[in-house]
PDB file of C-alpha atoms in Angstrom:
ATOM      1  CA  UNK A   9      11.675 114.230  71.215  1.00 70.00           C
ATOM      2  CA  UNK A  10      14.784 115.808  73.184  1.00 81.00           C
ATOM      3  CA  UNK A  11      14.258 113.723  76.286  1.00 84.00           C
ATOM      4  CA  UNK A  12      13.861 110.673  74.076  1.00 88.00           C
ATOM      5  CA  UNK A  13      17.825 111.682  71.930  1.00 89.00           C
ATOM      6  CA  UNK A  14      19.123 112.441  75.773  1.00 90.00           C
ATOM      7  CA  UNK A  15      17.982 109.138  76.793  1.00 91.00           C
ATOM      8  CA  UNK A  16      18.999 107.559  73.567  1.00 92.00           C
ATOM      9  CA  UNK A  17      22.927 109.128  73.589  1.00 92.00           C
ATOM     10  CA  UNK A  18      22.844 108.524  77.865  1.00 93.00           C
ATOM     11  CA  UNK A  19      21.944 105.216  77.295  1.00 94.00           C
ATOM     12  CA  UNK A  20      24.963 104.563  74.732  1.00 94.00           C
ATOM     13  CA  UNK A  21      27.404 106.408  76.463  1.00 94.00           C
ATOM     14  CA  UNK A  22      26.595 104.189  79.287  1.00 95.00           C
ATOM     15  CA  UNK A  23      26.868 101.253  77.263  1.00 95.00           C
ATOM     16  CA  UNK A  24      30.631 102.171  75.703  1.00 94.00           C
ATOM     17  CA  UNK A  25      31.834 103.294  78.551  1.00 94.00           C
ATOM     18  CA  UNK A  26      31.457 100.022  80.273  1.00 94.00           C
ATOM     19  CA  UNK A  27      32.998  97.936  76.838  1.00 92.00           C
ATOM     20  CA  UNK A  28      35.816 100.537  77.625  1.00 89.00           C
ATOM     21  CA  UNK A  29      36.157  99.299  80.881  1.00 90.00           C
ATOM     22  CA  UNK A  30      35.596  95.765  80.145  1.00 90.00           C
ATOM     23  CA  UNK A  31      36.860  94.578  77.121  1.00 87.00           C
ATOM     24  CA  UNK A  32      39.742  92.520  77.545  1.00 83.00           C
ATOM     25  CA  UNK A  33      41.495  93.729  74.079  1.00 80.00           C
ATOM     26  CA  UNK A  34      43.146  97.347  74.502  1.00 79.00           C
ATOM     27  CA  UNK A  35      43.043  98.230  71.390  1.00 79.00           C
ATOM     28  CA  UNK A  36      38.818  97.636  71.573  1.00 84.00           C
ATOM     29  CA  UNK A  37      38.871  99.293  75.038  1.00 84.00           C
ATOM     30  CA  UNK A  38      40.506 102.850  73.299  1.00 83.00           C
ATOM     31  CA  UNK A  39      37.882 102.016  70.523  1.00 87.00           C
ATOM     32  CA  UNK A  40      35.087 101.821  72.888  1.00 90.00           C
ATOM     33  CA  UNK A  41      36.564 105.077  75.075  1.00 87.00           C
ATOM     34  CA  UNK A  42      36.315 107.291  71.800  1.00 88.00           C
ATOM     35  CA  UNK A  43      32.809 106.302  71.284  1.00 92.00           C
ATOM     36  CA  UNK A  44      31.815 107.471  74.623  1.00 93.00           C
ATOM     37  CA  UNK A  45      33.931 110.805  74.175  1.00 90.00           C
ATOM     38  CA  UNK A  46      31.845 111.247  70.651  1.00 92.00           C
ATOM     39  CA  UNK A  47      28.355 110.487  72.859  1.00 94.00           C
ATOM     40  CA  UNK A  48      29.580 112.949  75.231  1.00 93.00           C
ATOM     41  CA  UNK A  49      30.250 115.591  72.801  1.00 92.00           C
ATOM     42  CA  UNK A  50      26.694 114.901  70.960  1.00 93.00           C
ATOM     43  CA  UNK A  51      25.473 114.957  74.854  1.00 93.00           C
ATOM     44  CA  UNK A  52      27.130 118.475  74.678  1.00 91.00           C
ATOM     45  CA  UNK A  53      25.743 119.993  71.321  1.00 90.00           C
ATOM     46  CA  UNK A  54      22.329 118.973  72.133  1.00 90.00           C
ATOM     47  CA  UNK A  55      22.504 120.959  75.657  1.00 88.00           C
ATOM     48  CA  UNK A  56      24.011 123.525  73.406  1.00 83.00           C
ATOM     49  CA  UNK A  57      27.352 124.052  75.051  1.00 85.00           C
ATOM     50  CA  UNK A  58      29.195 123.993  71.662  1.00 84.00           C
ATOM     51  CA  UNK A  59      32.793 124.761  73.275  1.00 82.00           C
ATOM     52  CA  UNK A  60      32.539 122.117  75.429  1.00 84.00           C
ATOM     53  CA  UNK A  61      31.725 119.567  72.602  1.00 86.00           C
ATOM     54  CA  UNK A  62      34.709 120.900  70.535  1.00 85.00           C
ATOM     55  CA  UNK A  63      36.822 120.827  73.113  1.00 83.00           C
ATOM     56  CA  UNK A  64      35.777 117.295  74.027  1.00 84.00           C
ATOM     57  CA  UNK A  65      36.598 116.170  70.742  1.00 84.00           C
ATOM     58  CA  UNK A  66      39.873 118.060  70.145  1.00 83.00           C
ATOM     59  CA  UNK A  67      41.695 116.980  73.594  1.00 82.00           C
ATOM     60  CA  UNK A  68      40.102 113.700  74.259  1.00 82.00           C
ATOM     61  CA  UNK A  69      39.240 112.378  70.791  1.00 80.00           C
ATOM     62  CA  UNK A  70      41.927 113.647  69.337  1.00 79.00           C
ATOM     63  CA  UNK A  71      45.044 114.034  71.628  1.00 78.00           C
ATOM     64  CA  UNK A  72      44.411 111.925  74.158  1.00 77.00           C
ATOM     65  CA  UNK A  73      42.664 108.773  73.050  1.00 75.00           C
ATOM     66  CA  UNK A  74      44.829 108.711  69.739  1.00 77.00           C
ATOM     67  CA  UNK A  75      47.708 109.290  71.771  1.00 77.00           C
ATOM     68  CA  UNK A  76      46.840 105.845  73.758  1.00 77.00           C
ATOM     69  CA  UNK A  77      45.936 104.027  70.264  1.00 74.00           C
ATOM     70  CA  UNK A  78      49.618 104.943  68.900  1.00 76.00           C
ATOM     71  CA  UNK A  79      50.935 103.594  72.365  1.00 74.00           C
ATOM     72  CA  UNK A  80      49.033 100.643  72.102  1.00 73.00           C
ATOM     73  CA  UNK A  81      50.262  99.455  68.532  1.00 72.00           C
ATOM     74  CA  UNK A  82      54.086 100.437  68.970  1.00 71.00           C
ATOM     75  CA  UNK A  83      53.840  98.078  72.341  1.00 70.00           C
ATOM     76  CA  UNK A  84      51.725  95.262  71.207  1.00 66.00           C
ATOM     77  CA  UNK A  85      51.950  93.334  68.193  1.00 62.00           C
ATOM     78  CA  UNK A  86      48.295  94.162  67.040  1.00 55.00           C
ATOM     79  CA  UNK A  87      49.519  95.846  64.243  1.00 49.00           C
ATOM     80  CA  UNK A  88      51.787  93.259  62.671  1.00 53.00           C
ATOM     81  CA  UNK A  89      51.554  90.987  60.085  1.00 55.00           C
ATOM     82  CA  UNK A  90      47.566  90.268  60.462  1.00 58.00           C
ATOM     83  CA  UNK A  91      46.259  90.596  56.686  1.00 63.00           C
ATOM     84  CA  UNK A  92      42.887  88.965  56.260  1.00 69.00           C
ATOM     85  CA  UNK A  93      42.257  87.434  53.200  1.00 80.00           C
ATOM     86  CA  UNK A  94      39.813  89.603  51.100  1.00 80.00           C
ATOM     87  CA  UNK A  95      36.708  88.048  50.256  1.00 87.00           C
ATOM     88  CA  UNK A  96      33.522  89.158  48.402  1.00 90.00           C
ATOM     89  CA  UNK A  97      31.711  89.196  51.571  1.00 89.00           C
ATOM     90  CA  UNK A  98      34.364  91.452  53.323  1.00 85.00           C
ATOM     91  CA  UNK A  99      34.287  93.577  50.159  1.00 89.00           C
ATOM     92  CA  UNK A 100      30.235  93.696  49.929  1.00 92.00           C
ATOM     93  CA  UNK A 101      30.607  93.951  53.501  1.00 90.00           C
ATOM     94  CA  UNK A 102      32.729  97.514  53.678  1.00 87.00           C
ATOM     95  CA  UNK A 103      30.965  98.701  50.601  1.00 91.00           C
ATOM     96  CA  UNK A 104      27.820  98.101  52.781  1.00 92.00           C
ATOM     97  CA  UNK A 105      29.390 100.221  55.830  1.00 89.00           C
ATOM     98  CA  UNK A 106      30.411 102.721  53.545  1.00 89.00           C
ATOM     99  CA  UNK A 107      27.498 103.443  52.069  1.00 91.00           C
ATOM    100  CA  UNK A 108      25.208 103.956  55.181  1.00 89.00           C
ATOM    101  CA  UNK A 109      27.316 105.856  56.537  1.00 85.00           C
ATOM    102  CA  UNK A 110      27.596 108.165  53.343  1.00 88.00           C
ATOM    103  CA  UNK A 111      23.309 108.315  53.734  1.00 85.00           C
ATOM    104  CA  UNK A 112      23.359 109.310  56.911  1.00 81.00           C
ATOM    105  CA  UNK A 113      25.914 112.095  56.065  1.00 79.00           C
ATOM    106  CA  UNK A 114      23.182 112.492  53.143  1.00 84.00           C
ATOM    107  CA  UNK A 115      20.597 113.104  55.554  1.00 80.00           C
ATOM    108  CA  UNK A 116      21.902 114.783  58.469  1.00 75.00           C
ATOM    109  CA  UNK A 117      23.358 117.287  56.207  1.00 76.00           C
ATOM    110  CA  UNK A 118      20.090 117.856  54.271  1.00 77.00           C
ATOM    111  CA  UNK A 119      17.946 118.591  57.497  1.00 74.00           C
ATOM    112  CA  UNK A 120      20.535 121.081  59.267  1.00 68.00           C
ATOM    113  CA  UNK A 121      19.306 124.419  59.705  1.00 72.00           C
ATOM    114  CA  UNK A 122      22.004 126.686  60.826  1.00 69.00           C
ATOM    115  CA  UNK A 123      21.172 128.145  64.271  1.00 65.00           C
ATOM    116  CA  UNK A 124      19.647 131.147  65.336  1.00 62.00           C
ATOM    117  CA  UNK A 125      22.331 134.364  66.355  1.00 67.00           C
ATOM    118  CA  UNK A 126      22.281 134.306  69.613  1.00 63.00           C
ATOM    119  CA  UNK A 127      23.281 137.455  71.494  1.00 62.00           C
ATOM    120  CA  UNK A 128      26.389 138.080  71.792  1.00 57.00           C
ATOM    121  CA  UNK A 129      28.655 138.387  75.322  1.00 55.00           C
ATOM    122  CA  UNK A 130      32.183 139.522  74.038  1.00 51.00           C
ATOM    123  CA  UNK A 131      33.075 138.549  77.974  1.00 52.00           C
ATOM    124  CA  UNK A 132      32.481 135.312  77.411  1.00 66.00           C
ATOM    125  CA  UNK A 133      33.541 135.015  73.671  1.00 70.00           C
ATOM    126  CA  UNK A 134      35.847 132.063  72.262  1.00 72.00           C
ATOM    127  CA  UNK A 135      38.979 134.423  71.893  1.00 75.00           C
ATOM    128  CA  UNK A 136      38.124 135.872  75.609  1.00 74.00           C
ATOM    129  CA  UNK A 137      38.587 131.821  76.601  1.00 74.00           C
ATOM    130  CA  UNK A 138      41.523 131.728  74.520  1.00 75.00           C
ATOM    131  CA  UNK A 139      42.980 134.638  75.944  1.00 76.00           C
ATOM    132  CA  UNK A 140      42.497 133.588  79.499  1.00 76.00           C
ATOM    133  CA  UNK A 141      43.621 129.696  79.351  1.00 75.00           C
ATOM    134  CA  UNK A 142      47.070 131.206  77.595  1.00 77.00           C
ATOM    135  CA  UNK A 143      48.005 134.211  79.508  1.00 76.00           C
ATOM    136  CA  UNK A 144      51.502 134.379  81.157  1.00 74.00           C
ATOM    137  CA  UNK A 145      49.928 135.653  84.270  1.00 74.00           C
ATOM    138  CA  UNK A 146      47.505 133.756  86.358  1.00 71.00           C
ATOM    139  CA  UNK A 147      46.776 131.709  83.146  1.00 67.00           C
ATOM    140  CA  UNK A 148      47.786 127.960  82.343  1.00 75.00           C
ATOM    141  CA  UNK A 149      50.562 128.335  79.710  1.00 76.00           C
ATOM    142  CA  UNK A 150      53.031 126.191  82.062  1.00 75.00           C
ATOM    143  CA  UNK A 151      50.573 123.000  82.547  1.00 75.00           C
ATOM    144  CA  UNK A 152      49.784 122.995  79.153  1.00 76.00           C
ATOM    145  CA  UNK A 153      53.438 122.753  78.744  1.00 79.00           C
ATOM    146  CA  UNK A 154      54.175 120.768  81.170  1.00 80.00           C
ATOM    147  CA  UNK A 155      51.418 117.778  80.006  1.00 80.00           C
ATOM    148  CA  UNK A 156      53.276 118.572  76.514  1.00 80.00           C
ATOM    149  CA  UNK A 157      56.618 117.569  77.719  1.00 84.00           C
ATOM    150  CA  UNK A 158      54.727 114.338  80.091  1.00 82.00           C
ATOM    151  CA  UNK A 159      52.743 112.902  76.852  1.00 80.00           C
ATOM    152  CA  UNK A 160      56.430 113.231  74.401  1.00 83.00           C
ATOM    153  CA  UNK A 161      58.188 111.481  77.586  1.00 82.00           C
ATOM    154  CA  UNK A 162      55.833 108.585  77.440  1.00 79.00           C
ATOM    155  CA  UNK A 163      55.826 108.350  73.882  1.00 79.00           C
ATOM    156  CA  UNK A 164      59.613 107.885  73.644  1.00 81.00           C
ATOM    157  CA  UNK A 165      59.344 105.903  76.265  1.00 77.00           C
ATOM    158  CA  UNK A 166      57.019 103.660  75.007  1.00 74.00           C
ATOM    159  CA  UNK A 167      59.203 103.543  71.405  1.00 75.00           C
ATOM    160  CA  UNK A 168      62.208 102.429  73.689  1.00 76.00           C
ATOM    161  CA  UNK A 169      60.430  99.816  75.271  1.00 72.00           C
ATOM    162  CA  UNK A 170      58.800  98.433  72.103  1.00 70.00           C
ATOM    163  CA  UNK A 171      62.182  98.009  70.239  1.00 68.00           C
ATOM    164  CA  UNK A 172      64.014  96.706  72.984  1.00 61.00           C
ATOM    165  CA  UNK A 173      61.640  94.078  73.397  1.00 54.00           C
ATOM    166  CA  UNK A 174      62.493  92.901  69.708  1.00 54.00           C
ATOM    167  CA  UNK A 175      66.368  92.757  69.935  1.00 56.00           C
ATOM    168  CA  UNK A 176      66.226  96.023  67.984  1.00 56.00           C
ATOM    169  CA  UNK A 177      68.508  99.424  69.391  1.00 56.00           C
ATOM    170  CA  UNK A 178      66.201 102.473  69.035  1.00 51.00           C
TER     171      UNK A 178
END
């Protein structure tokens, strides 16, 4: 049954990451590129490396990726002035969505067991991780920094550009 998930998740992470790489629309591309992060993390959990999945999600899913998304809109005009008219079907439609997603909430809460304690190595703990990425010496308090500073630049950058390209001062 594990080989058959594994083969199942490899499968789709295959499949998003090429829509990531080939889908002409950026905005789908970014779409497609935090589906294959979320495969990757589920790849993670199921080979029980629990960090790693968090940390996927956290830096990737939710720095990185979103970080392109808002980069995306404030250059392009995919955001602007696109209202769909709202139909029944559209309505029925997102009700629909809603709702299996909601069941499958439903059920994958319902048949979670909480795990086994495992042992314990307090060398190898998440505050020991902690600890080590963020110490002053021989740690990585300055990249982190550093990638800090790069990701602001290119957001006001990005701004700048996107309101200079409408007549607009920023």
């Amino acid at each position: 049954m594990s080989d058959l998930l594994f083969y199942l998740l490899a499968t789709a992470l295959v499949i998003f990451s090429l829509l990531a790489v080939h889908v002409p629309n950026l905005l789908h591309a970014a779409i497609a590129l935090i589906a294959s992060f979320f495969v990757t993390a589920a790849i993670y959990i199921m080979l029980e490396m629990e960090f790693l999945a968090l940390a996927q999600i956290m830096l990737y899913i939710g720095g990185i990726v979103i970080f392109m998304l808002i980069i995306i809109l404030l250059t392009t005009g995919i955001g602007e002035e696109r209202r769909l008219p709202v139909t029944i079907s559209r309505r029925l439609a997102g009700a629909g969505l809603a709702a299996l997603f909601l069941g499958g909430l439903i059920v994958a809460f319902g048949r979670w067991t909480p795990p086994a304690p495992a042992g314990t190595n307090p060398a190898v703990s998440l505050d020991a991780i902690g600890l080590r990425l963020l110490a002053t010496q021989n740690g990585f308090v300055v990249a982190f920094e550093l990638i800090s500073v790069l990701l602001l630049t290119a957001l006001v950058g990005a701004v700048v550009i996107a309101r200079k390209d409408k007549g607009e001062t920023p």
